[in-house]
JSON list of C-alpha atoms in Angstrom, two decimals:
[
{"chain": "G", "resi": 1, "resn": "MET", "atom": "CA", "xyz": [62.31, -28.73, -63.84]},
{"chain": "G", "resi": 2, "resn": "LYS", "atom": "CA", "xyz": [60.29, -31.07, -66.30]},
{"chain": "G", "resi": 3, "resn": "ILE", "atom": "CA", "xyz": [58.10, -32.37, -63.06]},
{"chain": "G", "resi": 4, "resn": "TYR", "atom": "CA", "xyz": [57.47, -28.51, -62.24]},
{"chain": "G", "resi": 5, "resn": "ARG", "atom": "CA", "xyz": [56.46, -27.81, -65.96]},
{"chain": "G", "resi": 6, "resn": "THR", "atom": "CA", "xyz": [54.07, -30.71, -65.93]},
{"chain": "G", "resi": 7, "resn": "LEU", "atom": "CA", "xyz": [52.43, -29.94, -63.00]},
{"chain": "G", "resi": 8, "resn": "SER", "atom": "CA", "xyz": [51.96, -26.28, -63.99]},
{"chain": "G", "resi": 9, "resn": "CYS", "atom": "CA", "xyz": [50.30, -27.11, -67.12]},
{"chain": "G", "resi": 10, "resn": "ARG", "atom": "CA", "xyz": [48.10, -29.36, -65.42]},
{"chain": "G", "resi": 11, "resn": "THR", "atom": "CA", "xyz": [46.99, -26.62, -62.96]},
{"chain": "G", "resi": 12, "resn": "SER", "atom": "CA", "xyz": [46.39, -24.29, -66.13]},
{"chain": "G", "resi": 13, "resn": "GLU", "atom": "CA", "xyz": [44.69, -27.04, -67.72]},
{"chain": "G", "resi": 14, "resn": "GLU", "atom": "CA", "xyz": [42.28, -27.37, -64.35]},
{"chain": "G", "resi": 15, "resn": "ARG", "atom": "CA", "xyz": [42.07, -23.82, -64.17]},
{"chain": "G", "resi": 16, "resn": "ALA", "atom": "CA", "xyz": [40.60, -23.50, -67.60]},
{"chain": "G", "resi": 17, "resn": "GLN", "atom": "CA", "xyz": [38.01, -26.19, -67.29]},
{"chain": "G", "resi": 18, "resn": "SER", "atom": "CA", "xyz": [36.96, -24.73, -63.96]},
{"chain": "G", "resi": 19, "resn": "GLY", "atom": "CA", "xyz": [36.46, -21.38, -65.73]},
{"chain": "G", "resi": 20, "resn": "VAL", "atom": "CA", "xyz": [34.25, -22.93, -68.27]},
{"chain": "G", "resi": 21, "resn": "GLN", "atom": "CA", "xyz": [32.23, -24.92, -65.84]},
{"chain": "G", "resi": 22, "resn": "MET", "atom": "CA", "xyz": [31.70, -21.42, -63.82]},
{"chain": "G", "resi": 23, "resn": "LEU", "atom": "CA", "xyz": [30.67, -20.13, -67.08]},
{"chain": "G", "resi": 24, "resn": "LEU", "atom": "CA", "xyz": [28.37, -22.77, -67.77]},
{"chain": "G", "resi": 25, "resn": "LEU", "atom": "CA", "xyz": [26.57, -22.53, -64.82]},
{"chain": "G", "resi": 26, "resn": "TRP", "atom": "CA", "xyz": [26.16, -18.44, -65.53]},
{"chain": "G", "resi": 27, "resn": "LEU", "atom": "CA", "xyz": [24.65, -19.47, -68.81]},
{"chain": "G", "resi": 28, "resn": "LEU", "atom": "CA", "xyz": [22.41, -21.99, -66.96]},
{"chain": "G", "resi": 29, "resn": "GLY", "atom": "CA", "xyz": [21.62, -19.14, -64.46]},
{"chain": "G", "resi": 30, "resn": "GLY", "atom": "CA", "xyz": [20.28, -17.11, -67.78]},
{"chain": "G", "resi": 31, "resn": "VAL", "atom": "CA", "xyz": [18.26, -20.13, -68.51]},
{"chain": "G", "resi": 32, "resn": "PHE", "atom": "CA", "xyz": [16.28, -20.20, -64.98]},
{"chain": "G", "resi": 33, "resn": "ALA", "atom": "CA", "xyz": [15.98, -16.22, -65.72]},
{"chain": "G", "resi": 34, "resn": "GLY", "atom": "CA", "xyz": [14.64, -16.72, -69.20]},
{"chain": "G", "resi": 35, "resn": "THR", "atom": "CA", "xyz": [11.96, -19.47, -67.75]},
{"chain": "G", "resi": 36, "resn": "PHE", "atom": "CA", "xyz": [10.98, -16.89, -65.25]},
{"chain": "G", "resi": 37, "resn": "LEU", "atom": "CA", "xyz": [10.70, -13.84, -67.57]},
{"chain": "G", "resi": 38, "resn": "HIS", "atom": "CA", "xyz": [8.54, -16.22, -69.87]},
{"chain": "G", "resi": 39, "resn": "MET", "atom": "CA", "xyz": [6.01, -16.77, -67.08]},
{"chain": "G", "resi": 40, "resn": "GLN", "atom": "CA", "xyz": [6.00, -13.10, -66.14]},
{"chain": "G", "resi": 41, "resn": "TRP", "atom": "CA", "xyz": [5.36, -12.12, -69.83]},
{"chain": "G", "resi": 42, "resn": "GLN", "atom": "CA", "xyz": [2.43, -14.74, -70.44]},
{"chain": "G", "resi": 43, "resn": "SER", "atom": "CA", "xyz": [0.83, -13.17, -67.59]},
{"chain": "G", "resi": 44, "resn": "GLY", "atom": "CA", "xyz": [1.23, -9.61, -68.99]},
{"chain": "G", "resi": 45, "resn": "ASP", "atom": "CA", "xyz": [2.55, -8.20, -71.93]},
{"chain": "G", "resi": 46, "resn": "SER", "atom": "CA", "xyz": [4.50, -10.35, -74.10]},
{"chain": "G", "resi": 47, "resn": "VAL", "atom": "CA", "xyz": [5.77, -8.07, -76.58]},
{"chain": "G", "resi": 48, "resn": "THR", "atom": "CA", "xyz": [9.22, -7.94, -74.98]},
{"chain": "G", "resi": 49, "resn": "GLY", "atom": "CA", "xyz": [9.37, -11.85, -74.94]},
{"chain": "G", "resi": 50, "resn": "SER", "atom": "CA", "xyz": [8.11, -11.99, -78.95]},
{"chain": "G", "resi": 51, "resn": "CYS", "atom": "CA", "xyz": [10.69, -9.51, -79.48]},
{"chain": "G", "resi": 52, "resn": "PHE", "atom": "CA", "xyz": [13.45, -11.55, -77.67]},
{"chain": "G", "resi": 53, "resn": "LEU", "atom": "CA", "xyz": [12.50, -14.70, -79.14]},
{"chain": "G", "resi": 54, "resn": "ARG", "atom": "CA", "xyz": [12.60, -13.26, -83.11]},
{"chain": "G", "resi": 55, "resn": "LEU", "atom": "CA", "xyz": [16.07, -11.94, -81.99]},
{"chain": "G", "resi": 56, "resn": "PHE", "atom": "CA", "xyz": [17.04, -15.75, -81.13]},
{"chain": "G", "resi": 57, "resn": "GLY", "atom": "CA", "xyz": [14.80, -17.19, -83.64]},
{"chain": "G", "resi": 58, "resn": "GLY", "atom": "CA", "xyz": [16.80, -20.23, -84.56]},
{"chain": "G", "resi": 59, "resn": "LEU", "atom": "CA", "xyz": [16.06, -21.84, -81.01]},
{"chain": "G", "resi": 60, "resn": "ALA", "atom": "CA", "xyz": [12.11, -21.05, -81.27]},
{"chain": "G", "resi": 61, "resn": "VAL", "atom": "CA", "xyz": [9.76, -24.30, -82.01]},
{"chain": "G", "resi": 62, "resn": "THR", "atom": "CA", "xyz": [7.32, -23.18, -84.92]},
{"chain": "G", "resi": 63, "resn": "GLU", "atom": "CA", "xyz": [4.82, -24.86, -87.12]},
{"chain": "G", "resi": 64, "resn": "GLU", "atom": "CA", "xyz": [5.20, -22.00, -89.69]},
{"chain": "G", "resi": 65, "resn": "SER", "atom": "CA", "xyz": [6.73, -23.32, -92.86]},
{"chain": "G", "resi": 66, "resn": "ARG", "atom": "CA", "xyz": [10.36, -22.60, -93.29]},
{"chain": "G", "resi": 67, "resn": "THR", "atom": "CA", "xyz": [12.96, -23.59, -95.67]},
{"chain": "G", "resi": 68, "resn": "LEU", "atom": "CA", "xyz": [16.09, -25.34, -94.77]},
{"chain": "G", "resi": 69, "resn": "TRP", "atom": "CA", "xyz": [18.35, -22.42, -95.22]},
{"chain": "G", "resi": 70, "resn": "ASP", "atom": "CA", "xyz": [16.11, -20.61, -93.19]},
{"chain": "G", "resi": 71, "resn": "VAL", "atom": "CA", "xyz": [16.30, -22.75, -90.27]},
{"chain": "G", "resi": 72, "resn": "PHE", "atom": "CA", "xyz": [20.38, -23.03, -90.52]},
{"chain": "G", "resi": 73, "resn": "CYS", "atom": "CA", "xyz": [20.72, -18.94, -90.78]},
{"chain": "G", "resi": 74, "resn": "GLY", "atom": "CA", "xyz": [18.31, -18.97, -87.67]},
{"chain": "G", "resi": 75, "resn": "ALA", "atom": "CA", "xyz": [20.66, -21.12, -85.71]},
{"chain": "G", "resi": 76, "resn": "ALA", "atom": "CA", "xyz": [24.01, -19.86, -86.96]},
{"chain": "G", "resi": 77, "resn": "LEU", "atom": "CA", "xyz": [23.51, -15.99, -87.27]},
{"chain": "G", "resi": 78, "resn": "PRO", "atom": "CA", "xyz": [22.60, -15.22, -83.69]},
{"chain": "G", "resi": 79, "resn": "VAL", "atom": "CA", "xyz": [25.61, -17.27, -82.44]},
{"chain": "G", "resi": 80, "resn": "LEU", "atom": "CA", "xyz": [28.00, -15.83, -84.53]},
{"chain": "G", "resi": 81, "resn": "LEU", "atom": "CA", "xyz": [26.94, -12.55, -83.85]},
{"chain": "G", "resi": 82, "resn": "LEU", "atom": "CA", "xyz": [27.37, -13.19, -80.37]},
{"chain": "G", "resi": 83, "resn": "LEU", "atom": "CA", "xyz": [30.70, -14.52, -80.70]},
{"chain": "G", "resi": 84, "resn": "GLY", "atom": "CA", "xyz": [31.45, -11.46, -82.62]},
{"chain": "G", "resi": 85, "resn": "GLY", "atom": "CA", "xyz": [30.33, -9.59, -79.61]},
{"chain": "G", "resi": 86, "resn": "MET", "atom": "CA", "xyz": [32.63, -11.92, -77.58]},
{"chain": "G", "resi": 87, "resn": "LEU", "atom": "CA", "xyz": [35.73, -11.10, -79.84]},
{"chain": "G", "resi": 88, "resn": "TYR", "atom": "CA", "xyz": [34.79, -7.09, -79.41]},
{"chain": "G", "resi": 89, "resn": "ALA", "atom": "CA", "xyz": [34.59, -7.54, -75.91]},
{"chain": "G", "resi": 90, "resn": "GLY", "atom": "CA", "xyz": [38.13, -9.59, -75.65]},
{"chain": "G", "resi": 91, "resn": "CYS", "atom": "CA", "xyz": [39.78, -6.73, -77.48]},
{"chain": "G", "resi": 92, "resn": "SER", "atom": "CA", "xyz": [38.59, -3.85, -75.05]},
{"chain": "G", "resi": 93, "resn": "ALA", "atom": "CA", "xyz": [40.28, -3.40, -71.68]},
{"chain": "G", "resi": 94, "resn": "VAL", "atom": "CA", "xyz": [36.60, -3.11, -70.30]},
{"chain": "G", "resi": 95, "resn": "GLY", "atom": "CA", "xyz": [34.95, -5.66, -72.38]},
{"chain": "G", "resi": 96, "resn": "GLN", "atom": "CA", "xyz": [34.54, -8.18, -69.37]},
{"chain": "G", "resi": 97, "resn": "PRO", "atom": "CA", "xyz": [30.99, -7.21, -68.36]},
{"chain": "G", "resi": 98, "resn": "LEU", "atom": "CA", "xyz": [29.65, -7.35, -71.94]},
{"chain": "G", "resi": 99, "resn": "ALA", "atom": "CA", "xyz": [31.17, -10.85, -72.29]},
{"chain": "G", "resi": 100, "resn": "ALA", "atom": "CA", "xyz": [29.38, -12.16, -68.86]},
{"chain": "G", "resi": 101, "resn": "ALA", "atom": "CA", "xyz": [26.16, -10.05, -70.21]},
{"chain": "G", "resi": 102, "resn": "ILE", "atom": "CA", "xyz": [26.32, -11.85, -73.71]},
{"chain": "G", "resi": 103, "resn": "LEU", "atom": "CA", "xyz": [26.69, -15.37, -72.35]},
{"chain": "G", "resi": 104, "resn": "PHE", "atom": "CA", "xyz": [23.60, -14.70, -69.78]},
{"chain": "G", "resi": 105, "resn": "LEU", "atom": "CA", "xyz": [21.39, -13.35, -72.49]},
{"chain": "G", "resi": 106, "resn": "ARG", "atom": "CA", "xyz": [21.94, -16.37, -74.53]},
{"chain": "G", "resi": 107, "resn": "GLY", "atom": "CA", "xyz": [20.74, -18.56, -71.38]},
{"chain": "G", "resi": 108, "resn": "ILE", "atom": "CA", "xyz": [17.74, -16.44, -71.25]},
{"chain": "G", "resi": 109, "resn": "ALA", "atom": "CA", "xyz": [16.62, -16.92, -74.91]},
{"chain": "G", "resi": 110, "resn": "VAL", "atom": "CA", "xyz": [17.30, -20.57, -74.19]},
{"chain": "G", "resi": 111, "resn": "GLY", "atom": "CA", "xyz": [14.91, -20.41, -71.28]},
{"chain": "G", "resi": 112, "resn": "LEU", "atom": "CA", "xyz": [12.46, -18.52, -73.18]},
{"chain": "G", "resi": 113, "resn": "SER", "atom": "CA", "xyz": [12.61, -20.71, -76.10]},
{"chain": "G", "resi": 114, "resn": "GLY", "atom": "CA", "xyz": [12.12, -23.73, -73.90]},
{"chain": "G", "resi": 115, "resn": "ALA", "atom": "CA", "xyz": [9.26, -22.47, -71.61]},
{"chain": "G", "resi": 116, "resn": "ALA", "atom": "CA", "xyz": [7.51, -21.39, -74.85]},
{"chain": "G", "resi": 117, "resn": "CYS", "atom": "CA", "xyz": [7.73, -24.88, -76.34]},
{"chain": "G", "resi": 118, "resn": "PHE", "atom": "CA", "xyz": [6.24, -26.29, -73.15]},
{"chain": "G", "resi": 119, "resn": "ALA", "atom": "CA", "xyz": [3.74, -23.97, -72.71]},
{"chain": "G", "resi": 120, "resn": "ALA", "atom": "CA", "xyz": [2.34, -24.15, -76.59]},
{"chain": "G", "resi": 121, "resn": "TYR", "atom": "CA", "xyz": [2.74, -27.83, -76.65]},
{"chain": "G", "resi": 122, "resn": "GLY", "atom": "CA", "xyz": [2.48, -29.14, -73.19]},
{"chain": "G", "resi": 123, "resn": "LEU", "atom": "CA", "xyz": [4.70, -31.37, -70.77]},
{"chain": "G", "resi": 124, "resn": "ARG", "atom": "CA", "xyz": [4.92, -34.66, -72.82]},
{"chain": "G", "resi": 125, "resn": "HIS", "atom": "CA", "xyz": [4.92, -33.35, -76.21]},
{"chain": "G", "resi": 126, "resn": "GLY", "atom": "CA", "xyz": [6.79, -30.04, -75.44]},
{"chain": "G", "resi": 127, "resn": "LEU", "atom": "CA", "xyz": [9.72, -32.58, -73.92]},
{"chain": "G", "resi": 128, "resn": "MET", "atom": "CA", "xyz": [10.03, -34.37, -77.02]},
{"chain": "G", "resi": 129, "resn": "LEU", "atom": "CA", "xyz": [10.21, -31.16, -79.11]},
{"chain": "G", "resi": 130, "resn": "ALA", "atom": "CA", "xyz": [12.67, -29.38, -76.74]},
{"chain": "G", "resi": 131, "resn": "GLY", "atom": "CA", "xyz": [15.08, -32.21, -76.55]},
{"chain": "G", "resi": 132, "resn": "THR", "atom": "CA", "xyz": [15.15, -32.76, -80.37]},
{"chain": "G", "resi": 133, "resn": "MET", "atom": "CA", "xyz": [14.80, -29.10, -81.72]},
{"chain": "G", "resi": 134, "resn": "ILE", "atom": "CA", "xyz": [15.99, -27.04, -78.64]},
{"chain": "G", "resi": 135, "resn": "LEU", "atom": "CA", "xyz": [18.35, -28.88, -76.51]},
{"chain": "G", "resi": 136, "resn": "PRO", "atom": "CA", "xyz": [21.16, -30.13, -78.72]},
{"chain": "G", "resi": 137, "resn": "GLU", "atom": "CA", "xyz": [21.55, -26.60, -80.28]},
{"chain": "G", "resi": 138, "resn": "ALA", "atom": "CA", "xyz": [21.25, -24.77, -77.40]},
{"chain": "G", "resi": 139, "resn": "PHE", "atom": "CA", "xyz": [23.94, -27.26, -75.62]},
{"chain": "G", "resi": 140, "resn": "LEU", "atom": "CA", "xyz": [26.69, -27.13, -77.97]},
{"chain": "G", "resi": 141, "resn": "SER", "atom": "CA", "xyz": [26.19, -23.38, -79.02]},
{"chain": "G", "resi": 142, "resn": "GLY", "atom": "CA", "xyz": [26.33, -22.85, -75.37]},
{"chain": "G", "resi": 143, "resn": "ILE", "atom": "CA", "xyz": [29.97, -24.46, -74.75]},
{"chain": "G", "resi": 144, "resn": "LEU", "atom": "CA", "xyz": [31.17, -22.57, -77.78]},
{"chain": "G", "resi": 145, "resn": "LEU", "atom": "CA", "xyz": [30.31, -19.52, -76.11]},
{"chain": "G", "resi": 146, "resn": "ALA", "atom": "CA", "xyz": [31.40, -20.51, -72.74]},
{"chain": "G", "resi": 147, "resn": "TYR", "atom": "CA", "xyz": [34.78, -21.02, -74.21]},
{"chain": "G", "resi": 148, "resn": "ALA", "atom": "CA", "xyz": [34.64, -17.72, -76.19]},
{"chain": "G", "resi": 149, "resn": "ALA", "atom": "CA", "xyz": [33.72, -16.05, -72.96]},
{"chain": "G", "resi": 150, "resn": "LYS", "atom": "CA", "xyz": [36.73, -17.66, -71.03]},
{"chain": "G", "resi": 151, "resn": "ASP", "atom": "CA", "xyz": [39.17, -16.24, -73.87]},
{"chain": "G", "resi": 152, "resn": "ALA", "atom": "CA", "xyz": [37.41, -13.04, -73.78]},
{"chain": "G", "resi": 153, "resn": "LEU", "atom": "CA", "xyz": [37.43, -12.43, -70.03]},
{"chain": "G", "resi": 154, "resn": "LYS", "atom": "CA", "xyz": [41.19, -13.28, -69.60]},
{"chain": "G", "resi": 155, "resn": "LEU", "atom": "CA", "xyz": [42.18, -10.94, -72.58]},
{"chain": "G", "resi": 156, "resn": "SER", "atom": "CA", "xyz": [40.17, -8.17, -71.67]},
{"chain": "G", "resi": 157, "resn": "ALA", "atom": "CA", "xyz": [41.57, -8.54, -67.90]},
{"chain": "G", "resi": 158, "resn": "ARG", "atom": "CA", "xyz": [44.97, -8.56, -69.10]},
{"chain": "G", "resi": 159, "resn": "SER", "atom": "CA", "xyz": [44.42, -5.31, -71.30]},
{"chain": "G", "resi": 160, "resn": "PHE", "atom": "CA", "xyz": [43.00, -3.67, -68.25]},
{"chain": "G", "resi": 161, "resn": "GLY", "atom": "CA", "xyz": [45.97, -4.46, -66.50]},
{"chain": "G", "resi": 162, "resn": "TYR", "atom": "CA", "xyz": [48.36, -3.03, -69.13]},
{"chain": "G", "resi": 163, "resn": "LEU", "atom": "CA", "xyz": [46.71, 0.27, -68.79]},
{"chain": "G", "resi": 164, "resn": "PHE", "atom": "CA", "xyz": [47.70, 0.35, -65.34]},
{"chain": "G", "resi": 165, "resn": "HIS", "atom": "CA", "xyz": [51.30, -1.39, -65.71]},
{"chain": "G", "resi": 166, "resn": "GLY", "atom": "CA", "xyz": [51.94, -0.84, -69.24]},
{"chain": "G", "resi": 167, "resn": "ASN", "atom": "CA", "xyz": [54.63, -3.75, -69.58]},
{"chain": "G", "resi": 168, "resn": "ALA", "atom": "CA", "xyz": [52.64, -6.69, -71.25]},
{"chain": "G", "resi": 169, "resn": "GLU", "atom": "CA", "xyz": [51.68, -5.21, -74.50]},
{"chain": "G", "resi": 170, "resn": "PRO", "atom": "CA", "xyz": [53.71, -8.02, -76.52]},
{"chain": "G", "resi": 171, "resn": "GLU", "atom": "CA", "xyz": [51.79, -10.64, -74.83]},
{"chain": "G", "resi": 172, "resn": "ILE", "atom": "CA", "xyz": [48.51, -8.93, -75.30]},
{"chain": "G", "resi": 173, "resn": "CYS", "atom": "CA", "xyz": [49.36, -8.47, -79.22]},
{"chain": "G", "resi": 174, "resn": "THR", "atom": "CA", "xyz": [50.12, -12.28, -78.97]},
{"chain": "G", "resi": 175, "resn": "GLU", "atom": "CA", "xyz": [47.08, -13.05, -77.42]},
{"chain": "G", "resi": 176, "resn": "ARG", "atom": "CA", "xyz": [44.66, -10.76, -79.49]},
{"chain": "G", "resi": 177, "resn": "LYS", "atom": "CA", "xyz": [45.82, -12.72, -82.60]},
{"chain": "G", "resi": 178, "resn": "ASN", "atom": "CA", "xyz": [45.35, -16.17, -80.76]},
{"chain": "G", "resi": 179, "resn": "ILE", "atom": "CA", "xyz": [41.49, -14.93, -79.85]},
{"chain": "G", "resi": 180, "resn": "HIS", "atom": "CA", "xyz": [41.14, -14.07, -83.83]},
{"chain": "G", "resi": 181, "resn": "LEU", "atom": "CA", "xyz": [42.23, -17.43, -84.74]},
{"chain": "G", "resi": 182, "resn": "LYS", "atom": "CA", "xyz": [40.22, -19.20, -82.00]},
{"chain": "G", "resi": 183, "resn": "TRP", "atom": "CA", "xyz": [37.09, -17.25, -83.12]},
{"chain": "G", "resi": 184, "resn": "LEU", "atom": "CA", "xyz": [37.37, -18.44, -86.55]},
{"chain": "G", "resi": 185, "resn": "GLY", "atom": "CA", "xyz": [37.66, -21.77, -85.03]},
{"chain": "G", "resi": 186, "resn": "LEU", "atom": "CA", "xyz": [34.52, -21.21, -82.94]},
{"chain": "G", "resi": 187, "resn": "ALA", "atom": "CA", "xyz": [32.99, -19.89, -85.53]},
{"chain": "G", "resi": 188, "resn": "ALA", "atom": "CA", "xyz": [33.47, -22.95, -87.93]},
{"chain": "G", "resi": 189, "resn": "LEU", "atom": "CA", "xyz": [32.07, -25.08, -85.15]},
{"chain": "G", "resi": 190, "resn": "THR", "atom": "CA", "xyz": [29.07, -22.72, -84.92]},
{"chain": "G", "resi": 191, "resn": "LEU", "atom": "CA", "xyz": [28.23, -23.72, -88.63]},
{"chain": "G", "resi": 192, "resn": "ALA", "atom": "CA", "xyz": [28.64, -27.20, -87.92]},
{"chain": "G", "resi": 193, "resn": "VAL", "atom": "CA", "xyz": [26.23, -26.80, -85.13]},
{"chain": "G", "resi": 194, "resn": "ALA", "atom": "CA", "xyz": [23.91, -25.29, -87.13]},
{"chain": "G", "resi": 195, "resn": "ALA", "atom": "CA", "xyz": [24.10, -27.79, -89.79]},
{"chain": "G", "resi": 196, "resn": "LEU", "atom": "CA", "xyz": [23.27, -30.62, -86.89]},
{"chain": "G", "resi": 197, "resn": "HIS", "atom": "CA", "xyz": [20.42, -28.49, -85.91]},
{"chain": "G", "resi": 198, "resn": "THR", "atom": "CA", "xyz": [18.84, -28.15, -89.69]},
{"chain": "G", "resi": 199, "resn": "ALA", "atom": "CA", "xyz": [19.21, -31.91, -90.04]},
{"chain": "G", "resi": 200, "resn": "LEU", "atom": "CA", "xyz": [17.40, -32.90, -86.76]},
{"chain": "G", "resi": 201, "resn": "VAL", "atom": "CA", "xyz": [14.50, -30.39, -87.90]},
{"chain": "G", "resi": 202, "resn": "TRP", "atom": "CA", "xyz": [14.53, -31.75, -91.20]},
{"chain": "G", "resi": 203, "resn": "GLY", "atom": "CA", "xyz": [14.24, -35.35, -89.80]},
{"chain": "G", "resi": 204, "resn": "PHE", "atom": "CA", "xyz": [11.93, -34.70, -86.83]},
{"chain": "G", "resi": 205, "resn": "THR", "atom": "CA", "xyz": [9.72, -31.56, -87.50]},
{"chain": "G", "resi": 206, "resn": "THR", "atom": "CA", "xyz": [7.09, -33.14, -89.54]},
{"chain": "G", "resi": 207, "resn": "LYS", "atom": "CA", "xyz": [6.75, -36.48, -87.13]},
{"chain": "G", "resi": 208, "resn": "LEU", "atom": "CA", "xyz": [6.85, -34.26, -83.82]},
{"chain": "G", "resi": 209, "resn": "LEU", "atom": "CA", "xyz": [4.60, -31.68, -85.00]},
{"chain": "G", "resi": 210, "resn": "GLY", "atom": "CA", "xyz": [2.42, -33.42, -87.01]},
{"chain": "G", "resi": 211, "resn": "GLY", "atom": "CA", "xyz": [1.94, -36.48, -84.26]},
{"chain": "G", "resi": 212, "resn": "GLY", "atom": "CA", "xyz": [0.67, -33.72, -81.70]}
]
């Protein structure tokens, strides 16, 4: 019995890790889509791209003067809003498409920001800027959103199943409490990531942008 439980726990952990990896690949697909969209908008009307980058302004590299509080809020608020969307999707029986869409849109934002950085500063300088001011925050927040999406997809699927079977309400209520607690933890980690991003911007903006 003990061996069975150990194997069962390992199988569950492996499935969870596999699920997160698949979601990270989905996020990466959004990055490629964002890069492609930037090339399309660059050759035509860029109003939509500008609005999208404004919505996810914490990822954009800019020479405009900003306070550290502005940088922190620009990095934290979009991710917190997306986590809120994940929470809503998880509590809905039909929220699975919303959770997947949120993660993909975040990938598009990263792709747009990276492509815009390279287009504005060239390959060599853009690589240094993206590696310092975009990639760390995008990578860490992407992992947080992937874990949030995993929980949202799982809970939403169970809620959808409850609509037809109606025999798992206590478990769903427990999982909803758990997802709220996990959301608070992910929100705290998001603030920590935003603080790290702000520190990187404070430490490297003048050197990198001034050295262009």
